[in-house]
Amino acid sequence: MKPKRAIFFLICLLAVALAIAQSENADPVGISEPAGSDQEPAQTKVTTENKGEDIQIQNQQQVETNNPEAGEQVNTQEQTQLQSGSYTTEEGKQVRVEEKTNNRIEIRSGEATAESAMEMTQQQTEQGTKLQVQLSNGRNAEVKIMPDTASERAIERLELKNCVAEEGCTIELKEVGQGEQVKAAYEVKAEKQVRVLGLFKAKMQVEAQVDAENGEVIKTRGPWWAFLTVNAEE
């Protein structure tokens, strides 16, 4: 009986050893596959959806740019340096521009002529030609008022008979003011016949500044004794 017991004991040991070996080779309970293998499809899906949204946004922006009804239409007209030639402004004024020496230009409208050394640009719109000048503070000021209108405003304010170059009247488009208050204005200078104390004839230098954007008379200037004068009669 002893040999049989020994054999039985060996068989039991082998069975236990095989069971232990099988349990070690098996996957541990509760441990899943690596996270990367399960998340790759989700990540691919999200990336694909994001690309689709980007394309949709780009297409929508392109439609809004090309479709004026979808929003504000982009003005494709570029500003270019003002050159010699005839123009019709957005206000319907006929303007003649001529380039002069020393980087100066001459602007003629009606019977009035103004000179300027400012950098001036023109832009074609549906309404006509938009004229602008570059200011020292970086802002572009639109020139809506032409020399003939500026001359009329100055004549009225300075109580002049007329403003003609032959009689010493000059008009210049220039920058006036300081800092953020700078603007483009016509400076009209003229010589005025007056009587001092109502008795003595004299010539008085006067000037006025007319806003080139809205036509408002910004400033007038004369000699200190101007209050002692009256306009001379013919």
mmCIF file of C-alpha atoms in Angstrom:
data_model
loop_
_atom_site.group_PDB
_atom_site.id
_atom_site.type_symbol
_atom_site.label_atom_id
_atom_site.label_comp_id
_atom_site.label_asym_id
_atom_site.label_seq_id
_atom_site.Cartn_x
_atom_site.Cartn_y
_atom_site.Cartn_z
ATOM 1 C CA MET A 1 0.000 0.000 0.000
ATOM 2 C CA LYS A 2 2.872 2.440 0.550
ATOM 3 C CA PRO A 3 3.909 2.624 -3.132
ATOM 4 C CA LYS A 4 0.305 3.371 -4.121
ATOM 5 C CA ARG A 5 0.090 6.163 -1.584
ATOM 6 C CA ALA A 6 3.336 7.643 -2.838
ATOM 7 C CA ILE A 7 2.099 7.560 -6.445
ATOM 8 C CA PHE A 8 -1.219 9.133 -5.413
ATOM 9 C CA PHE A 9 0.612 11.823 -3.513
ATOM 10 C CA LEU A 10 2.791 12.629 -6.551
ATOM 11 C CA ILE A 11 -0.275 12.802 -8.799
ATOM 12 C CA CYS A 12 -1.918 15.284 -6.420
ATOM 13 C CA LEU A 13 1.223 17.452 -6.383
ATOM 14 C CA LEU A 14 1.309 17.481 -10.188
ATOM 15 C CA ALA A 15 -2.368 18.465 -10.355
ATOM 16 C CA VAL A 16 -1.856 21.295 -7.893
ATOM 17 C CA ALA A 17 1.207 22.517 -9.814
ATOM 18 C CA LEU A 18 -0.693 22.504 -13.126
ATOM 19 C CA ALA A 19 -3.565 24.440 -11.542
ATOM 20 C CA ILE A 20 -1.206 27.069 -10.167
ATOM 21 C CA ALA A 21 0.562 27.389 -13.524
ATOM 22 C CA GLN A 22 -2.724 27.885 -15.394
ATOM 23 C CA SER A 23 -3.898 30.552 -12.921
ATOM 24 C CA GLU A 24 -0.647 32.555 -13.401
ATOM 25 C CA ASN A 25 -0.949 32.487 -17.231
ATOM 26 C CA ALA A 26 -4.567 33.683 -17.215
ATOM 27 C CA ASP A 27 -5.417 37.499 -17.495
ATOM 28 C CA PRO A 28 -5.920 39.189 -14.142
ATOM 29 C CA VAL A 29 -9.517 39.827 -13.291
ATOM 30 C CA GLY A 30 -10.692 43.475 -13.733
ATOM 31 C CA ILE A 31 -7.751 44.604 -15.991
ATOM 32 C CA SER A 32 -8.927 45.801 -19.441
ATOM 33 C CA GLU A 33 -7.181 46.376 -22.731
ATOM 34 C CA PRO A 34 -4.766 49.344 -23.031
ATOM 35 C CA ALA A 35 -6.623 52.637 -23.157
ATOM 36 C CA GLY A 36 -5.136 53.594 -26.507
ATOM 37 C CA SER A 37 -6.809 50.784 -28.469
ATOM 38 C CA ASP A 38 -10.342 51.718 -27.253
ATOM 39 C CA GLN A 39 -9.885 55.544 -27.547
ATOM 40 C CA GLU A 40 -8.389 55.697 -31.019
ATOM 41 C CA PRO A 41 -11.774 55.529 -32.839
ATOM 42 C CA ALA A 42 -13.226 58.259 -30.575
ATOM 43 C CA GLN A 43 -10.220 60.518 -31.124
ATOM 44 C CA THR A 44 -10.427 59.982 -34.880
ATOM 45 C CA LYS A 45 -14.122 60.861 -34.787
ATOM 46 C CA VAL A 46 -13.530 64.091 -32.859
ATOM 47 C CA THR A 47 -10.726 65.140 -35.218
ATOM 48 C CA THR A 48 -12.913 64.469 -38.243
ATOM 49 C CA GLU A 49 -15.773 66.486 -36.764
ATOM 50 C CA ASN A 50 -13.445 69.413 -35.981
ATOM 51 C CA LYS A 51 -12.122 69.451 -39.534
ATOM 52 C CA GLY A 52 -15.666 69.460 -40.803
ATOM 53 C CA GLU A 53 -16.570 72.435 -38.599
ATOM 54 C CA ASP A 54 -13.489 74.358 -39.783
ATOM 55 C CA ILE A 55 -14.420 73.802 -43.423
ATOM 56 C CA GLN A 56 -18.015 74.846 -42.722
ATOM 57 C CA ILE A 57 -16.855 78.062 -41.002
ATOM 58 C CA GLN A 58 -14.496 78.902 -43.874
ATOM 59 C CA ASN A 59 -17.261 78.347 -46.413
ATOM 60 C CA GLN A 60 -19.645 80.507 -44.365
ATOM 61 C CA GLN A 61 -17.110 83.338 -44.180
ATOM 62 C CA GLN A 62 -16.549 83.140 -47.922
ATOM 63 C CA VAL A 63 -20.288 83.315 -48.573
ATOM 64 C CA GLU A 64 -20.689 86.331 -46.259
ATOM 65 C CA THR A 65 -17.812 88.119 -48.019
ATOM 66 C CA ASN A 66 -19.206 87.503 -51.493
ATOM 67 C CA ASN A 67 -22.852 88.057 -50.565
ATOM 68 C CA PRO A 68 -23.690 91.698 -49.687
ATOM 69 C CA GLU A 69 -26.985 90.602 -48.091
ATOM 70 C CA ALA A 70 -25.177 88.408 -45.558
ATOM 71 C CA GLY A 71 -23.445 91.370 -43.932
ATOM 72 C CA GLU A 72 -21.444 94.462 -44.661
ATOM 73 C CA GLN A 73 -19.941 94.251 -48.114
ATOM 74 C CA VAL A 74 -16.160 94.479 -48.256
ATOM 75 C CA ASN A 75 -15.005 97.448 -50.296
ATOM 76 C CA THR A 76 -12.462 96.114 -52.767
ATOM 77 C CA GLN A 77 -11.576 99.554 -54.158
ATOM 78 C CA GLU A 78 -8.065 100.549 -53.131
ATOM 79 C CA GLN A 79 -6.840 104.019 -52.255
ATOM 80 C CA THR A 80 -4.285 105.351 -54.715
ATOM 81 C CA GLN A 81 -2.141 108.450 -54.877
ATOM 82 C CA LEU A 82 -4.031 111.400 -56.320
ATOM 83 C CA GLN A 83 -2.713 112.278 -59.760
ATOM 84 C CA SER A 84 -3.333 115.034 -62.273
ATOM 85 C CA GLY A 85 -6.735 114.761 -63.889
ATOM 86 C CA SER A 86 -10.431 115.567 -63.598
ATOM 87 C CA TYR A 87 -12.621 113.973 -60.939
ATOM 88 C CA THR A 88 -16.245 114.017 -59.834
ATOM 89 C CA THR A 89 -16.557 113.840 -56.057
ATOM 90 C CA GLU A 90 -19.189 111.896 -54.144
ATOM 91 C CA GLU A 91 -20.961 115.225 -53.609
ATOM 92 C CA GLY A 92 -21.156 115.776 -57.381
ATOM 93 C CA LYS A 93 -18.445 118.460 -57.567
ATOM 94 C CA GLN A 94 -16.231 118.698 -60.648
ATOM 95 C CA VAL A 95 -12.574 118.950 -59.582
ATOM 96 C CA ARG A 96 -9.424 119.468 -61.588
ATOM 97 C CA VAL A 97 -6.129 118.356 -60.002
ATOM 98 C CA GLU A 98 -2.716 119.349 -61.273
ATOM 99 C CA GLU A 99 0.649 118.273 -59.852
ATOM 100 C CA LYS A 100 3.081 121.101 -59.119
ATOM 101 C CA THR A 101 6.747 121.258 -58.152
ATOM 102 C CA ASN A 102 8.036 120.590 -54.613
ATOM 103 C CA ASN A 103 5.424 117.832 -54.083
ATOM 104 C CA ARG A 104 2.574 120.305 -54.177
ATOM 105 C CA ILE A 105 -0.763 119.937 -55.965
ATOM 106 C CA GLU A 106 -3.308 122.416 -57.247
ATOM 107 C CA ILE A 107 -7.016 121.746 -56.746
ATOM 108 C CA ARG A 108 -9.496 123.724 -58.843
ATOM 109 C CA SER A 109 -13.265 123.747 -58.513
ATOM 110 C CA GLY A 110 -15.469 126.418 -60.015
ATOM 111 C CA GLU A 111 -13.581 129.706 -60.030
ATOM 112 C CA ALA A 112 -11.485 128.915 -56.954
ATOM 113 C CA THR A 113 -8.071 127.285 -56.757
ATOM 114 C CA ALA A 114 -6.281 125.881 -53.728
ATOM 115 C CA GLU A 115 -2.785 124.519 -53.313
ATOM 116 C CA SER A 116 -1.646 121.829 -50.899
ATOM 117 C CA ALA A 117 1.488 119.986 -49.825
ATOM 118 C CA MET A 118 -0.482 117.273 -48.030
ATOM 119 C CA GLU A 119 -0.354 113.639 -49.136
ATOM 120 C CA MET A 120 -3.667 113.143 -50.921
ATOM 121 C CA THR A 121 -5.319 109.931 -52.102
ATOM 122 C CA GLN A 122 -8.363 109.088 -54.174
ATOM 123 C CA GLN A 123 -10.736 106.135 -54.013
ATOM 124 C CA GLN A 124 -13.383 105.269 -56.583
ATOM 125 C CA THR A 125 -16.821 104.456 -55.166
ATOM 126 C CA GLU A 126 -20.279 104.012 -56.628
ATOM 127 C CA GLN A 127 -21.066 107.666 -55.835
ATOM 128 C CA GLY A 128 -17.887 109.110 -57.349
ATOM 129 C CA THR A 129 -14.358 109.868 -56.168
ATOM 130 C CA LYS A 130 -13.563 110.056 -52.467
ATOM 131 C CA LEU A 131 -10.630 112.351 -51.665
ATOM 132 C CA GLN A 132 -8.627 111.919 -48.467
ATOM 133 C CA VAL A 133 -5.492 113.357 -46.874
ATOM 134 C CA GLN A 134 -3.073 111.780 -44.403
ATOM 135 C CA LEU A 135 -2.823 113.588 -41.055
ATOM 136 C CA SER A 136 0.168 113.613 -38.712
ATOM 137 C CA ASN A 137 -1.736 111.577 -36.088
ATOM 138 C CA GLY A 138 -2.184 108.710 -38.566
ATOM 139 C CA ARG A 139 -5.834 109.412 -39.323
ATOM 140 C CA ASN A 140 -7.188 109.822 -42.823
ATOM 141 C CA ALA A 141 -9.403 112.892 -43.205
ATOM 142 C CA GLU A 142 -11.937 112.999 -46.009
ATOM 143 C CA VAL A 143 -11.986 116.153 -48.116
ATOM 144 C CA LYS A 144 -15.663 116.772 -48.855
ATOM 145 C CA ILE A 145 -15.468 120.551 -49.219
ATOM 146 C CA MET A 146 -13.920 121.910 -52.410
ATOM 147 C CA PRO A 147 -12.039 125.232 -52.798
ATOM 148 C CA ASP A 148 -15.019 127.151 -54.262
ATOM 149 C CA THR A 149 -17.189 126.311 -51.249
ATOM 150 C CA ALA A 150 -14.362 127.129 -48.815
ATOM 151 C CA SER A 151 -13.897 130.461 -50.586
ATOM 152 C CA GLU A 152 -17.601 131.300 -50.252
ATOM 153 C CA ARG A 153 -17.589 130.509 -46.520
ATOM 154 C CA ALA A 154 -14.495 132.674 -45.954
ATOM 155 C CA ILE A 155 -15.883 135.589 -47.986
ATOM 156 C CA GLU A 156 -19.041 135.527 -45.927
ATOM 157 C CA ARG A 157 -17.308 135.371 -42.559
ATOM 158 C CA LEU A 158 -14.533 137.898 -43.345
ATOM 159 C CA GLU A 159 -16.943 140.219 -45.155
ATOM 160 C CA LEU A 160 -14.872 140.232 -48.315
ATOM 161 C CA LYS A 161 -16.051 141.331 -51.742
ATOM 162 C CA ASN A 162 -14.393 138.399 -53.435
ATOM 163 C CA CYS A 163 -11.416 136.076 -53.242
ATOM 164 C CA VAL A 164 -9.294 136.166 -56.373
ATOM 165 C CA ALA A 165 -5.592 135.480 -56.733
ATOM 166 C CA GLU A 166 -5.056 138.692 -58.708
ATOM 167 C CA GLU A 167 -6.034 140.677 -55.622
ATOM 168 C CA GLY A 168 -3.843 138.677 -53.257
ATOM 169 C CA CYS A 169 -6.355 136.119 -52.009
ATOM 170 C CA THR A 170 -4.846 132.643 -51.502
ATOM 171 C CA ILE A 171 -6.360 129.303 -50.496
ATOM 172 C CA GLU A 172 -4.277 126.461 -49.089
ATOM 173 C CA LEU A 173 -5.378 123.024 -47.926
ATOM 174 C CA LYS A 174 -3.278 122.236 -44.861
ATOM 175 C CA GLU A 175 -3.253 120.562 -41.472
ATOM 176 C CA VAL A 176 -4.366 122.666 -38.533
ATOM 177 C CA GLY A 177 -4.637 121.952 -34.803
ATOM 178 C CA GLN A 178 -2.503 119.785 -32.547
ATOM 179 C CA GLY A 179 -2.427 116.191 -31.300
ATOM 180 C CA GLU A 180 -5.700 114.336 -31.671
ATOM 181 C CA GLN A 181 -7.434 117.593 -32.608
ATOM 182 C CA VAL A 182 -5.636 117.983 -35.936
ATOM 183 C CA LYS A 183 -7.780 118.232 -39.045
ATOM 184 C CA ALA A 184 -7.575 119.223 -42.671
ATOM 185 C CA ALA A 185 -8.720 122.764 -43.397
ATOM 186 C CA TYR A 186 -8.579 125.416 -46.074
ATOM 187 C CA GLU A 187 -6.672 128.484 -44.949
ATOM 188 C CA VAL A 188 -7.983 131.505 -46.837
ATOM 189 C CA LYS A 189 -5.854 134.667 -46.702
ATOM 190 C CA ALA A 190 -6.925 137.973 -48.192
ATOM 191 C CA GLU A 191 -6.257 141.678 -48.117
ATOM 192 C CA LYS A 192 -9.224 143.801 -47.064
ATOM 193 C CA GLN A 193 -9.827 147.520 -47.648
ATOM 194 C CA VAL A 194 -10.970 149.171 -44.424
ATOM 195 C CA ARG A 195 -11.217 152.587 -42.758
ATOM 196 C CA VAL A 196 -9.611 153.036 -39.364
ATOM 197 C CA LEU A 197 -11.971 154.881 -37.021
ATOM 198 C CA GLY A 198 -14.169 155.316 -40.058
ATOM 199 C CA LEU A 199 -11.767 157.951 -41.447
ATOM 200 C CA PHE A 200 -8.449 156.657 -42.691
ATOM 201 C CA LYS A 201 -8.186 154.113 -45.479
ATOM 202 C CA ALA A 202 -5.990 151.114 -44.794
ATOM 203 C CA LYS A 203 -5.314 147.585 -45.997
ATOM 204 C CA MET A 204 -5.830 144.813 -43.472
ATOM 205 C CA GLN A 205 -4.613 141.232 -43.743
ATOM 206 C CA VAL A 206 -7.292 138.760 -42.682
ATOM 207 C CA GLU A 207 -7.598 134.997 -42.783
ATOM 208 C CA ALA A 208 -10.060 132.213 -42.051
ATOM 209 C CA GLN A 209 -9.788 128.456 -41.640
ATOM 210 C CA VAL A 210 -12.565 126.329 -43.137
ATOM 211 C CA ASP A 211 -12.922 122.653 -42.181
ATOM 212 C CA ALA A 212 -12.343 120.569 -45.314
ATOM 213 C CA GLU A 213 -14.682 117.836 -44.096
ATOM 214 C CA ASN A 214 -17.816 119.758 -43.106
ATOM 215 C CA GLY A 215 -17.297 123.356 -44.294
ATOM 216 C CA GLU A 216 -17.413 124.890 -40.803
ATOM 217 C CA VAL A 217 -15.381 128.070 -40.254
ATOM 218 C CA ILE A 218 -12.957 127.014 -37.526
ATOM 219 C CA LYS A 219 -11.107 130.270 -36.914
ATOM 220 C CA THR A 220 -10.750 133.820 -38.185
ATOM 221 C CA ARG A 221 -7.790 136.116 -37.651
ATOM 222 C CA GLY A 222 -6.855 139.747 -38.218
ATOM 223 C CA PRO A 223 -4.649 142.477 -36.723
ATOM 224 C CA TRP A 224 -5.228 143.570 -33.156
ATOM 225 C CA TRP A 225 -6.648 146.916 -34.310
ATOM 226 C CA ALA A 226 -9.316 145.278 -36.453
ATOM 227 C CA PHE A 227 -12.019 146.323 -33.977
ATOM 228 C CA LEU A 228 -11.241 149.963 -34.825
ATOM 229 C CA THR A 229 -12.060 149.486 -38.502
ATOM 230 C CA VAL A 230 -15.076 149.439 -40.728
ATOM 231 C CA ASN A 231 -15.350 148.202 -44.270
ATOM 232 C CA ALA A 232 -14.262 150.800 -46.798
ATOM 233 C CA GLU A 233 -16.870 151.935 -49.300
ATOM 234 C CA GLU A 234 -16.272 151.985 -53.028
#
